[in-house]
Coordinates of C-alpha atoms in Angstrom, one line a residue:
X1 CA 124.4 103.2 66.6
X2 CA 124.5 106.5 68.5
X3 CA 126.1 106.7 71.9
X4 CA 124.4 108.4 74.7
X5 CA 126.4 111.4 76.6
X6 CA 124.8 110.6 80.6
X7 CA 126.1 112.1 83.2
X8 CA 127.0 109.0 84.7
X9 CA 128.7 105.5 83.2
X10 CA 126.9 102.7 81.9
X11 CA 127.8 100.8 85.2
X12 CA 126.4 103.2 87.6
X13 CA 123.6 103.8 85.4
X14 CA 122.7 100.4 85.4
X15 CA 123.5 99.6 88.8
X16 CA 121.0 102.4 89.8
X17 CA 118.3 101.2 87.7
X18 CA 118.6 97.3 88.7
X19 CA 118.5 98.4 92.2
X20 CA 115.7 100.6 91.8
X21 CA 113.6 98.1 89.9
X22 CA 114.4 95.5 92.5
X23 CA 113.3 97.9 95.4
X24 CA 110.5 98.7 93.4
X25 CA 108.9 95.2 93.2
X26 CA 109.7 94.7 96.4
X27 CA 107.2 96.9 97.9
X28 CA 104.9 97.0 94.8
X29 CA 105.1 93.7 93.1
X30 CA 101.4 93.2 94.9
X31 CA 99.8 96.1 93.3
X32 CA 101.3 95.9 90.0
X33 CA 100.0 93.6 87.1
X34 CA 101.3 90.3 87.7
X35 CA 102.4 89.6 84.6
X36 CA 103.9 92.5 83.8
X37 CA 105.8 92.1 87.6
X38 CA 106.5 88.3 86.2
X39 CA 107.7 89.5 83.0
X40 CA 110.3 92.2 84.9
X41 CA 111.7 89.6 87.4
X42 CA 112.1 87.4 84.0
X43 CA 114.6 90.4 83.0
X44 CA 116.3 91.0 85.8
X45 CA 117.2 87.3 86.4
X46 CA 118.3 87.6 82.5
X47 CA 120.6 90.7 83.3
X48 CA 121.7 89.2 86.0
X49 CA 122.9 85.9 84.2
X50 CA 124.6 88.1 81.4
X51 CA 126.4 90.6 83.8
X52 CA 127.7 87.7 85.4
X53 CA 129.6 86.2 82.4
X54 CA 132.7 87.1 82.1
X55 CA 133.1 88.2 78.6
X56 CA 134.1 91.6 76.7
X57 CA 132.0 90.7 73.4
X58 CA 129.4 92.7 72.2
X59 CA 126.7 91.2 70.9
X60 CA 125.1 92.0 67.5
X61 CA 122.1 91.0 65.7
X62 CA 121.3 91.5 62.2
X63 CA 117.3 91.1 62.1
X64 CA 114.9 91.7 58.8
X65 CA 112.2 90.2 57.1
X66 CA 112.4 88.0 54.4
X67 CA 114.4 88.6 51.3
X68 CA 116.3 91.9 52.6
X69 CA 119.7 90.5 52.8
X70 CA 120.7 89.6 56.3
X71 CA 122.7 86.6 55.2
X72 CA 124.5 88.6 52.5
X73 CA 125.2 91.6 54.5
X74 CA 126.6 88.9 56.8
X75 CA 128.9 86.8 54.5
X76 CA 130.2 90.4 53.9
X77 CA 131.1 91.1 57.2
X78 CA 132.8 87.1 57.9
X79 CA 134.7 87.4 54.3
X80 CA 133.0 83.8 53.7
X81 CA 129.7 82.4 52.8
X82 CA 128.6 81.6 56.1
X83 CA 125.2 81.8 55.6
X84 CA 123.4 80.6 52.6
X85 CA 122.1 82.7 50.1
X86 CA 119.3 82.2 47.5
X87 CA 115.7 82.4 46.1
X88 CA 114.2 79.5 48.3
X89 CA 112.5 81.3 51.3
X90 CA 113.2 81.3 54.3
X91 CA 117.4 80.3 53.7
X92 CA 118.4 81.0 57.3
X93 CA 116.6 78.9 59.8
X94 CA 119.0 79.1 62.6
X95 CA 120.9 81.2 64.2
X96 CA 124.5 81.6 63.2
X97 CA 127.3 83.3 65.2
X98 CA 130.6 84.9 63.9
X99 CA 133.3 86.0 66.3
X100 CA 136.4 88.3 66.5
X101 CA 139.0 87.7 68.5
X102 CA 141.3 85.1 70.4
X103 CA 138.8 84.6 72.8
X104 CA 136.0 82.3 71.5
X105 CA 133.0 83.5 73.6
X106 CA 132.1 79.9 74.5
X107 CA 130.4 80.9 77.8
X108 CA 128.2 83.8 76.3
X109 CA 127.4 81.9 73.3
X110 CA 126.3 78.8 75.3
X111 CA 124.2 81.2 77.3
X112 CA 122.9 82.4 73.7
X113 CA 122.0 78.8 72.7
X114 CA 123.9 79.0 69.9
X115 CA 125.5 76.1 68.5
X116 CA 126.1 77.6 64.6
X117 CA 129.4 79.5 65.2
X118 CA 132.5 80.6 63.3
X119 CA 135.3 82.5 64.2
X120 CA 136.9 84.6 61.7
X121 CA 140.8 84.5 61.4
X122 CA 142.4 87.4 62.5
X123 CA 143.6 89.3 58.8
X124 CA 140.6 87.7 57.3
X125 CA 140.0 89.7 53.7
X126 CA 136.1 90.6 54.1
X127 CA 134.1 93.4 52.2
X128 CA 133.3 95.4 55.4
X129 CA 137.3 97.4 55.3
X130 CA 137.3 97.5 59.3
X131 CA 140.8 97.3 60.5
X132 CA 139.9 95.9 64.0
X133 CA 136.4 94.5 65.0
X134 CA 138.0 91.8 68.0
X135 CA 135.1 91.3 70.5
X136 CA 132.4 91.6 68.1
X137 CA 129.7 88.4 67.8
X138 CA 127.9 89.3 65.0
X139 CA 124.3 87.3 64.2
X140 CA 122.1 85.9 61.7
X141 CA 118.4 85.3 62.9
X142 CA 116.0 83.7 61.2
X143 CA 113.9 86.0 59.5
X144 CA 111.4 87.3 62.0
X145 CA 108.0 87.1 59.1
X146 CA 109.4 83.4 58.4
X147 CA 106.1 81.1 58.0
X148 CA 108.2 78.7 60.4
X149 CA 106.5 79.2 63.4
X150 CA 110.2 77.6 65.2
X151 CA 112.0 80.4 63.0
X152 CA 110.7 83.1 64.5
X153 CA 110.1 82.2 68.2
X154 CA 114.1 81.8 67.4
X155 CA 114.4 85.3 66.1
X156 CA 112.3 86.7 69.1
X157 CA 114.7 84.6 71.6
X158 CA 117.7 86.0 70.2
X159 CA 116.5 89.7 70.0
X160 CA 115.7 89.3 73.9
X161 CA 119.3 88.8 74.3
X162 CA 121.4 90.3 72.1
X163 CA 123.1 93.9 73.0
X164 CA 122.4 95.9 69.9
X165 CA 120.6 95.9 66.2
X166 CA 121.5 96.1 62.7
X167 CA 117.5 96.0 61.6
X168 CA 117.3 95.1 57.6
X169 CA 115.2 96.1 55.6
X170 CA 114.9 97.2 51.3
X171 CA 113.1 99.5 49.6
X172 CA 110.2 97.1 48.5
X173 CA 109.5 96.5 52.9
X174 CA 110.6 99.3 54.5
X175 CA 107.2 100.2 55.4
X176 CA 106.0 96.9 55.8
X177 CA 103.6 97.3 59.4
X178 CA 105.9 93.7 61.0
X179 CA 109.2 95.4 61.2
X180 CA 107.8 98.6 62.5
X181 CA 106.0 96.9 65.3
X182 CA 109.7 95.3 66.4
X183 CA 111.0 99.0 65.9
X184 CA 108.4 100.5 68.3
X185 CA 109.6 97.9 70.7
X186 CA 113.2 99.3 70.6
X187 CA 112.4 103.4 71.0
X188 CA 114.5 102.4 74.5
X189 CA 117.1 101.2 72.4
X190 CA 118.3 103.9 69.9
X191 CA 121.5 104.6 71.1
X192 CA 122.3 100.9 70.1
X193 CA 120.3 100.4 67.1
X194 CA 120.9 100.9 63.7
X195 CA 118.3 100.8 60.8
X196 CA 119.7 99.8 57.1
X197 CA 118.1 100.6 53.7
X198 CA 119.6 97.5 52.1
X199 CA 119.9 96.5 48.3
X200 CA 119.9 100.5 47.9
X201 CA 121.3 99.8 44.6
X202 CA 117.8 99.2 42.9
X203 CA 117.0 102.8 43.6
X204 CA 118.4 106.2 41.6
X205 CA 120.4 108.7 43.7
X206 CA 116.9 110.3 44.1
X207 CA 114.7 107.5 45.0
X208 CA 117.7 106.4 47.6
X209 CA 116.8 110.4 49.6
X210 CA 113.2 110.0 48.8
X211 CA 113.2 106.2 50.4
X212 CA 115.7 107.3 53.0
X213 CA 113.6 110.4 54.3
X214 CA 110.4 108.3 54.2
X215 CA 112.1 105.6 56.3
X216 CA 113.0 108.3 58.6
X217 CA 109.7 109.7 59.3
X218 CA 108.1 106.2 59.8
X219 CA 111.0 105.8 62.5
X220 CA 109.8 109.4 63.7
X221 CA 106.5 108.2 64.0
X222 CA 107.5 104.6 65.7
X223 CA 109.5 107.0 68.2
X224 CA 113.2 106.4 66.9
X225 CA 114.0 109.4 66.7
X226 CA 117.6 109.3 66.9
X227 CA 118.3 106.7 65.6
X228 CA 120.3 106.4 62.1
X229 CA 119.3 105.3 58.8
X230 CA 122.4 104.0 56.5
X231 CA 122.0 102.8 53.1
X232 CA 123.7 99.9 52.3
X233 CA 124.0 97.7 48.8
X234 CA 126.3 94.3 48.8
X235 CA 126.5 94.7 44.9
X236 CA 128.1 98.1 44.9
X237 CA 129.5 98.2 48.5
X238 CA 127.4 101.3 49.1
X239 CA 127.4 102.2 52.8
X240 CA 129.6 99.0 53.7
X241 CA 132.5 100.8 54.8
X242 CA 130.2 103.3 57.4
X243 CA 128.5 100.4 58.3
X244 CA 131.8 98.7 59.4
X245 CA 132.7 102.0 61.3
X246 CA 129.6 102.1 63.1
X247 CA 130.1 98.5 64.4
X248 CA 133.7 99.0 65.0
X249 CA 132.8 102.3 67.4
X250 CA 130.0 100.0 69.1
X251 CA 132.2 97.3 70.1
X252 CA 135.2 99.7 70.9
X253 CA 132.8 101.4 73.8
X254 CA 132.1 98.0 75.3
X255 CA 128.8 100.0 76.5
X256 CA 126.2 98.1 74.2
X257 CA 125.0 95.2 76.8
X258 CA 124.5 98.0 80.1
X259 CA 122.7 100.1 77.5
X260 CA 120.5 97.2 76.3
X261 CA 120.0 96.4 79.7
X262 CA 119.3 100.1 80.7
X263 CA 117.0 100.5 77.3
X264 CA 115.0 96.9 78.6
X265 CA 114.8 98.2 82.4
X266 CA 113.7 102.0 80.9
X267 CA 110.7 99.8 78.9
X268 CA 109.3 97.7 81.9
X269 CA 109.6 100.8 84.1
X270 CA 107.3 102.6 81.7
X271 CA 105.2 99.9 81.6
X272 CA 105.3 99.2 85.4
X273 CA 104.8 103.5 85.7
X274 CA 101.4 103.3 84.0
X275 CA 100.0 101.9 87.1
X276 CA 101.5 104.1 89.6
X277 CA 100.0 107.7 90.3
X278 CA 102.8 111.2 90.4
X279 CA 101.9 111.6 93.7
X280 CA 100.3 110.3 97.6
X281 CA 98.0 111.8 99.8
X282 CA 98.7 112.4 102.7
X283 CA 97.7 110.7 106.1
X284 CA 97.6 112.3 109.8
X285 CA 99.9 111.4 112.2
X286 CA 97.3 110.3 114.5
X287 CA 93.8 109.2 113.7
X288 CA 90.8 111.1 112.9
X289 CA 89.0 112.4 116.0
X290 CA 85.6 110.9 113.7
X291 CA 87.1 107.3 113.7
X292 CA 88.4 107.2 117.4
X293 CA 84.7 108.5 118.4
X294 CA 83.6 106.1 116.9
X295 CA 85.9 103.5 117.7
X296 CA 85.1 104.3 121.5
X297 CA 81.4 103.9 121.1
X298 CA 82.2 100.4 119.8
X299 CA 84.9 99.4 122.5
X300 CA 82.0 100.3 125.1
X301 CA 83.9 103.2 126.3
X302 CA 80.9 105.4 127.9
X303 CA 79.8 102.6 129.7
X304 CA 83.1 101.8 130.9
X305 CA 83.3 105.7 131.9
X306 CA 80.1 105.1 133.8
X307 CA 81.6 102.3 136.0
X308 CA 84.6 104.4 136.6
X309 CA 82.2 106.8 138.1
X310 CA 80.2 104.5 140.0
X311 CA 83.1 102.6 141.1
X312 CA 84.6 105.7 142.3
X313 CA 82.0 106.8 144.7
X314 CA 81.4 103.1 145.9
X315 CA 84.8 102.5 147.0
X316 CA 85.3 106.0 148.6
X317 CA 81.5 106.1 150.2
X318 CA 82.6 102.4 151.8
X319 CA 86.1 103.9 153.3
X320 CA 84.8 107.7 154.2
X321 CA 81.3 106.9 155.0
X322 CA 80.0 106.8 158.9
X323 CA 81.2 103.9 160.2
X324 CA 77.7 102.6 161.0
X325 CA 76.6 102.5 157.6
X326 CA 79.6 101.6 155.9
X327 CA 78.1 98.0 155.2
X328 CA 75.7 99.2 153.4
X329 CA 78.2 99.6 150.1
X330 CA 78.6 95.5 150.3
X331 CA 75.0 95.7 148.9
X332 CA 75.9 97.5 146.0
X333 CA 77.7 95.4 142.6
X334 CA 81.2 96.2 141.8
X335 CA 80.4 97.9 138.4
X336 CA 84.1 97.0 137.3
X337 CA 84.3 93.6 138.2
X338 CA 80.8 92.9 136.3
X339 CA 82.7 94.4 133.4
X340 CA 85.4 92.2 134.2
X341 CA 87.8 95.4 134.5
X342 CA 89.5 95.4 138.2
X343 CA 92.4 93.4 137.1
X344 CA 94.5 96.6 137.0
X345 CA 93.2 97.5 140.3
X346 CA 93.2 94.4 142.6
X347 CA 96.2 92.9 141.0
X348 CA 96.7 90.6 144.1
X349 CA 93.2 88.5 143.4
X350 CA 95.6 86.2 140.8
X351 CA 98.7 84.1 142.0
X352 CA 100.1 84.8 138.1
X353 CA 102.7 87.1 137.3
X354 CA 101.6 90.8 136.2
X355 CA 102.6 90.0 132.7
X356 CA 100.6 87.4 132.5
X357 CA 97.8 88.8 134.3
X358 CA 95.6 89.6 131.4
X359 CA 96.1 86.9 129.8
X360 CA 94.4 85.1 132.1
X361 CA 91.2 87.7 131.6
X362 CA 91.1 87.0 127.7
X363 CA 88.0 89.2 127.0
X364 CA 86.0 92.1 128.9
X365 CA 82.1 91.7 129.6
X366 CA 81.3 94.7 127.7
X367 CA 78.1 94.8 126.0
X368 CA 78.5 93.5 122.1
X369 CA 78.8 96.6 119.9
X370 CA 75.6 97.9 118.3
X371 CA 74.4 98.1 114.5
X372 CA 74.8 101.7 115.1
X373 CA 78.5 101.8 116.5
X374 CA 79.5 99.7 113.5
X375 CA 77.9 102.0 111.3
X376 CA 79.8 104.9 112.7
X377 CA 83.4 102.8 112.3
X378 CA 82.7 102.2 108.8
X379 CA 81.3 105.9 108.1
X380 CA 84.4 106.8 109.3
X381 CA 86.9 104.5 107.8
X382 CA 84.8 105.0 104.3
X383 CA 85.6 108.6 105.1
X384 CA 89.6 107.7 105.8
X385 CA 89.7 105.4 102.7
X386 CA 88.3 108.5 100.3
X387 CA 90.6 110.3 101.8
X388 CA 93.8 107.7 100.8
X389 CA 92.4 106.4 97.5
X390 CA 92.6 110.2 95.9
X391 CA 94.1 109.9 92.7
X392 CA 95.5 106.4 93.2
X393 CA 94.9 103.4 90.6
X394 CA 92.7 101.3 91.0
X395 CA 94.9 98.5 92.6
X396 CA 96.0 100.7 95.3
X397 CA 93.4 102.3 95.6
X398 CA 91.7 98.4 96.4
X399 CA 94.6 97.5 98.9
X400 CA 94.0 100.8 101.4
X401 CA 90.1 100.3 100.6
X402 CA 90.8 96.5 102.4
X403 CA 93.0 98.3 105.1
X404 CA 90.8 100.6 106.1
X405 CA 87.9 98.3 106.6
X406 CA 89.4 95.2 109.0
X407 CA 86.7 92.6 109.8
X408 CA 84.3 93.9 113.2
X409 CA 85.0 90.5 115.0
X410 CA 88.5 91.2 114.6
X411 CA 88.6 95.3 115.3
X412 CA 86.3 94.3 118.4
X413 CA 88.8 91.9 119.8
X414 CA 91.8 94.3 119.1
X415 CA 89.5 97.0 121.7
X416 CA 88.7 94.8 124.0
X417 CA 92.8 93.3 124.6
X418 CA 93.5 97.0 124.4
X419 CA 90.8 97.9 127.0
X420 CA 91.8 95.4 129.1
X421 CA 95.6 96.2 129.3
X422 CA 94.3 100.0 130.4
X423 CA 95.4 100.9 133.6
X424 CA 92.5 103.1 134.3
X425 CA 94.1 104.5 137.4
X426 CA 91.6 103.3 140.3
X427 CA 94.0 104.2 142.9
X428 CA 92.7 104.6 146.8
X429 CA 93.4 108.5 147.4
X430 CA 95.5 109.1 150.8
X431 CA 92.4 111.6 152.2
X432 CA 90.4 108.6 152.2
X433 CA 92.1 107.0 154.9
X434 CA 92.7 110.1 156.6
X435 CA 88.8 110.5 156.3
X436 CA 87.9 107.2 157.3
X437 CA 90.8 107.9 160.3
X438 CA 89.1 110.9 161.3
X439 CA 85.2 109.1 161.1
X440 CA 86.2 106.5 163.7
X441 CA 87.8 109.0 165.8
X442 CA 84.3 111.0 165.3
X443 CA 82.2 107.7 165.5
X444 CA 84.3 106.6 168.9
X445 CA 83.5 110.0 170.4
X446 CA 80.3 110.1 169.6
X447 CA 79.1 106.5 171.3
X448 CA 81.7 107.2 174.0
X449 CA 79.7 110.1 174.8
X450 CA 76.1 108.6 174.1
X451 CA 77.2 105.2 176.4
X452 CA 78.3 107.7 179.2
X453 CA 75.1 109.6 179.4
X454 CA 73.3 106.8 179.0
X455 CA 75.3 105.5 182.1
X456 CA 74.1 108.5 183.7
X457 CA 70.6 108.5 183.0
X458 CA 70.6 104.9 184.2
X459 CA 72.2 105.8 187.6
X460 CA 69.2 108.5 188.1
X461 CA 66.7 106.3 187.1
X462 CA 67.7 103.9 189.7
X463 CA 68.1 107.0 192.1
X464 CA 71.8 106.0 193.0
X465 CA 74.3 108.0 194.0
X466 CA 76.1 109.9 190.9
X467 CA 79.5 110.1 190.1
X468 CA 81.1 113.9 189.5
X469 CA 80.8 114.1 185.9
X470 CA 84.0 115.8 184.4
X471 CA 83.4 119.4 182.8
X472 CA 85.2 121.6 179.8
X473 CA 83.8 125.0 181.2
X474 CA 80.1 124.8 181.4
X475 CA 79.8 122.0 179.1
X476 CA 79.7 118.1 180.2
X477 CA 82.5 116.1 179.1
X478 CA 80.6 113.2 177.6
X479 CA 77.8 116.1 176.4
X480 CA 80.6 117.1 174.6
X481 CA 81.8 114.3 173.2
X482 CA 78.4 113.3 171.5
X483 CA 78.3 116.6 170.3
X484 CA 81.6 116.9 168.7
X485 CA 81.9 113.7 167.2
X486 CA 78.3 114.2 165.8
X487 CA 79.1 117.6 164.3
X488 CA 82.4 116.2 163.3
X489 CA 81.2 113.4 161.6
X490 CA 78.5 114.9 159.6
X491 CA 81.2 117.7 158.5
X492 CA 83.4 115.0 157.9
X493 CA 80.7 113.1 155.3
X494 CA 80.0 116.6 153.9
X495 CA 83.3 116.9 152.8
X496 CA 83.8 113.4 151.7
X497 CA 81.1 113.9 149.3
X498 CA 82.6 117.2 147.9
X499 CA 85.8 115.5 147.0
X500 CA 84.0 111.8 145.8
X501 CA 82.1 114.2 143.7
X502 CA 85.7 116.0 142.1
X503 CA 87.6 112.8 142.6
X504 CA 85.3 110.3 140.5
X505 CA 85.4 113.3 138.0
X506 CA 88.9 113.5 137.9
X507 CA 89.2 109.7 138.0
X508 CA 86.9 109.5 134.6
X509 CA 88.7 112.2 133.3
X510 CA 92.3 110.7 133.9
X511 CA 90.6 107.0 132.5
X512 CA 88.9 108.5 129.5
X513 CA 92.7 110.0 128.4
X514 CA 93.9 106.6 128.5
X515 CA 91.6 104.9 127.0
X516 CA 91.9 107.4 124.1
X517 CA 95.5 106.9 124.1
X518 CA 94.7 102.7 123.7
X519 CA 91.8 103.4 120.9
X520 CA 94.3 105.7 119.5
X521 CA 96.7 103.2 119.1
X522 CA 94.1 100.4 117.5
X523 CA 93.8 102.8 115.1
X524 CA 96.9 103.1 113.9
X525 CA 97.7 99.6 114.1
X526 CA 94.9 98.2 112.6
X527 CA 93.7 100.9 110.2
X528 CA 96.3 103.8 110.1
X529 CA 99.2 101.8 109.9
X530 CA 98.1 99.4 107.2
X531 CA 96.9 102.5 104.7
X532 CA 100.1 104.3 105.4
X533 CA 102.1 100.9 104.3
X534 CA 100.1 101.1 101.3
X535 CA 100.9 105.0 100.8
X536 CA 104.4 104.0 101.6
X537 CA 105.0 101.2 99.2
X538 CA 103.4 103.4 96.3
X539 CA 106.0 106.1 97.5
X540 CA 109.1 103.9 97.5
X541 CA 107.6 101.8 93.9
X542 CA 107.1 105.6 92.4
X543 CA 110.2 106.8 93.4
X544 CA 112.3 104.1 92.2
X545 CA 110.6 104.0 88.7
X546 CA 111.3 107.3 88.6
X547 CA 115.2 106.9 89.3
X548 CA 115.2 104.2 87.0
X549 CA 113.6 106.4 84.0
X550 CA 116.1 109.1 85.1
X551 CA 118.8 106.9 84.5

């Protein structure tokens, strides 16, 4: 059983990799094969359970096929027979436990489930000559090709459990295809298995290298690379005394359950990695200037511009306008109450609080969105997914392909709560009361002078007597009053229109900004936001499978 050399212990090692695979199917359990996810949690409550015993035995299983000497190599190890021995196939059909030591393991081996157990006197006389193997639980399984169906679900059970292998074999199976597919399943576990050539004594010196090099190829091949082939024969004691050295230094290191651990968590992170790509795309900050166009066709946002506009020029025509004709803007709709957008401006029309205040206006009157607008949104989400699916498996790549496509009815009422929470800045500009000041000062001129020459031009017309007429140089007084506030108004409405004109720009300018800012943010919630949790739980699952196969 070869030791690794890491840079860090077993402990932190293992610590690293449990809480990597626990972060890592936390944020990718639901993108990940399910049962492959089932079958990781199933091992990490399992390491959990066996960390938490308090036990300093190593556990160690002696696993073969039929007829390759388990039992024997077994009995040689307790100094007893233990196990039975002979022709009739299968002869072990449970499991049986040996321990070293004072302490007798109960908790671990009721954990194990195993109820066959003997523990070997200390100074027992066995054939393995190791001075000191206390700690050590050493295991016969059933044999794993047993035609007991109940003898080898037990053999699987135990080799889910156990903290490192003695695999058995002899020269007439050592190629058999059964053990090499439970060898490919340990290529995480070399550093705590051991493979062993048994009943070597049927072979010549020459067929034991020939037998022993083919063995090691076919471990090659299975991806055991490192690990050790030993040659051992009960009859002649060949290899028995290595053997018992190599199980010694195992249970010395009291490493062999982290590394089993480590080796299981290294095999479903490989599994769990095939389903995760090497790297992300990469998302804007902010939305694409495509979806937010066309986000703000479907919100209504160039007719909402429109009123803005309209709006604008009503309300300032109906406060700047000649006095006279100022009724004539009652005539005209409120563009933004037909909308069912003044809340933000005429705040005092509700007795509710301002933070309730739109609740109260639950949805805007806009016009329904077109087939065309929708088209656009999912153009341009199709364009955002493409973009966020690139190279991605095909789970992921489903879950942003879902995010990026949120149902209309609910995108539509996300725009419209947005819409209406816009303050869209319909303020009443200080130059329009000093406008409207100035028209009535204009206006009142003006009739004060019409109704004084009008007095005048009565009093001739009856041919009385006049009254002296008050004079600013040659000019009448109330000829100069008509005059003045005549001129004045009509400069006056001349420049109201010039700044209506540049103030409802401005106003649809300043409106259009924020309700950029609100789509903006629509998009990021409900299609930005949701791909990029996606992105970010494939970064945070990759990462830590990573850190757990670095381990």
């Amino acid at each position: 059983m070869n030791n690794p050399d890491p840079t860090h212990g077993p402990n932190t090692r293992l610590s690293l990799a449990l809480e990597g695979m626990i972060t890592a199917l936390e944020h990718g359990s639901n993108y990940l094969p399910t049962d492959t996810v089932e079958h990781t949690r199933t091992l990490l409550d399992r390491a959990s359970e066996r960390i938490a015993i308090n036990s300093n035995h190593t556990v160690i299983a002696l696993a073969g096929a039929t007829g390759s000497g388990k039992s024997t190599l077994f009995n040689a190890f307790v100094g007893d027979l233990i196990s039975e021995v002979g022709r009739l196939r299968p002869t072990t059909t449970t499991t049986t436990a040996a321990i070293w030591g004072n302490d007798p393991a109960t908790e671990l081996l009721d954990w194990l489930n195993i109820p066959n157990r003997h523990h070997v006197p200390p100074g027992t006389t066995t054939r393995i000559n190791t001075p000191n193997l206390d700690g050590l639980i050493l295991l016969d399984l059933p044999d794993f090709d047993s035609h007991r169906t109940e003898h080898r679900e037990e053999a699987d059970r135990i080799l889910q459990l156990t903290d490192a292998f003695l695999w058995v074999t002899d020269p007439q199976k050592y190629a058999d295809a059964l053990i090499h597919t439970y060898l490919r399943r340990a290529t995480d576990h070399t550093n705590i298995s051991t493979v062993l050539l048994n009943q070597a004594d049927r072979l010549t010196n020459e067929e034991q290298t020939a037998c022993a090099n083919d063995l090691q190829r076919l471990l090659h091949e299975d991806g055991l690379t490192n690990t050790h082939v030993l040659l051992t024969s009960t009859l002649t004691g060949q290899g028995l005394t290595e053997l018992g050295h190599t199980v010694a230094t195992t249970v010395a290191t009291k490493t062999a359950t982290r590394e089993r651990l480590i080796g299981d968590l290294h095999h479903h992170a490989r599994a769990l990695r095939e389903h995760v790509a090497d790297t992300e795309p990469t998302l804007p900050e902010n939305a694409p200037t495509n979806l937010i166009n066309a986000l703000a066709k479907t919100a209504g946002t160039p007719t909402i511009l429109e009123a803005i506009d309209k709006d604008y020029r009503r309300r300032a025509n109906a406060t700047t306008a000649w006095p006279p004709l100022r009724w004539t803007q009652k005539l005209t709709p409120d563009p933004l109450k037909r909308l069912r957008l003044n809340a933000q401006r005429h705040p005092e029309t509700t007795t509710a609080p301002p933070e309730e205040f739109n609740t109260l206006l639950n949805r805007t009157s806009l016009p329904a969105p077109t087939a065309t607008a929708h088209a656009g949104v999912d153009l341009a989400t199709r364009k955002l997914g493409e973009t966020a699916i690139t190279g991605l498996p095909r789970s992921w790549a489903y879950a942003i392909a879902a995010a990026t496509h949120p149902a209309h009815d609910d995108l539509a009422d996300a725009l419209d709560q947005a819409i209406l929470n816009v303050d869209l800045g319909q303020r009443r500009p200080i130059w329009w009361t000093i406008i409207g000041a100035l028209q009535w000062a204009a206006t009142i001129a003006l009739a004060t002078g019409m109704t004084w020459l009008l007095l005048l031009a009565g009093i001739g017309y009856l041919q009385l007597p006049a009254p002296a007429t008050p004079t600013i140089g040659p000019i009448p007084l109330p000829t100069l009053l008509l005059a003045t506030g005549a001129l004045t108004s009509l400069l006056l409405t001349l420049l109201a229109r010039t700044w209506t004109r540049i103030g409802a720009h401005r106003a649809r300018t300043r409106a259009e900004k924020r309700l950029h800012t609100a789509i903006d943010d629509v998009a990021r919630t409900r299609v930005i936001t949701p791909v990029r949790d996606v992105l970010t739980a494939h970064r945070t699952t990759r990462e830590n499978l990573d850190k757990i196969l670095a381990s």
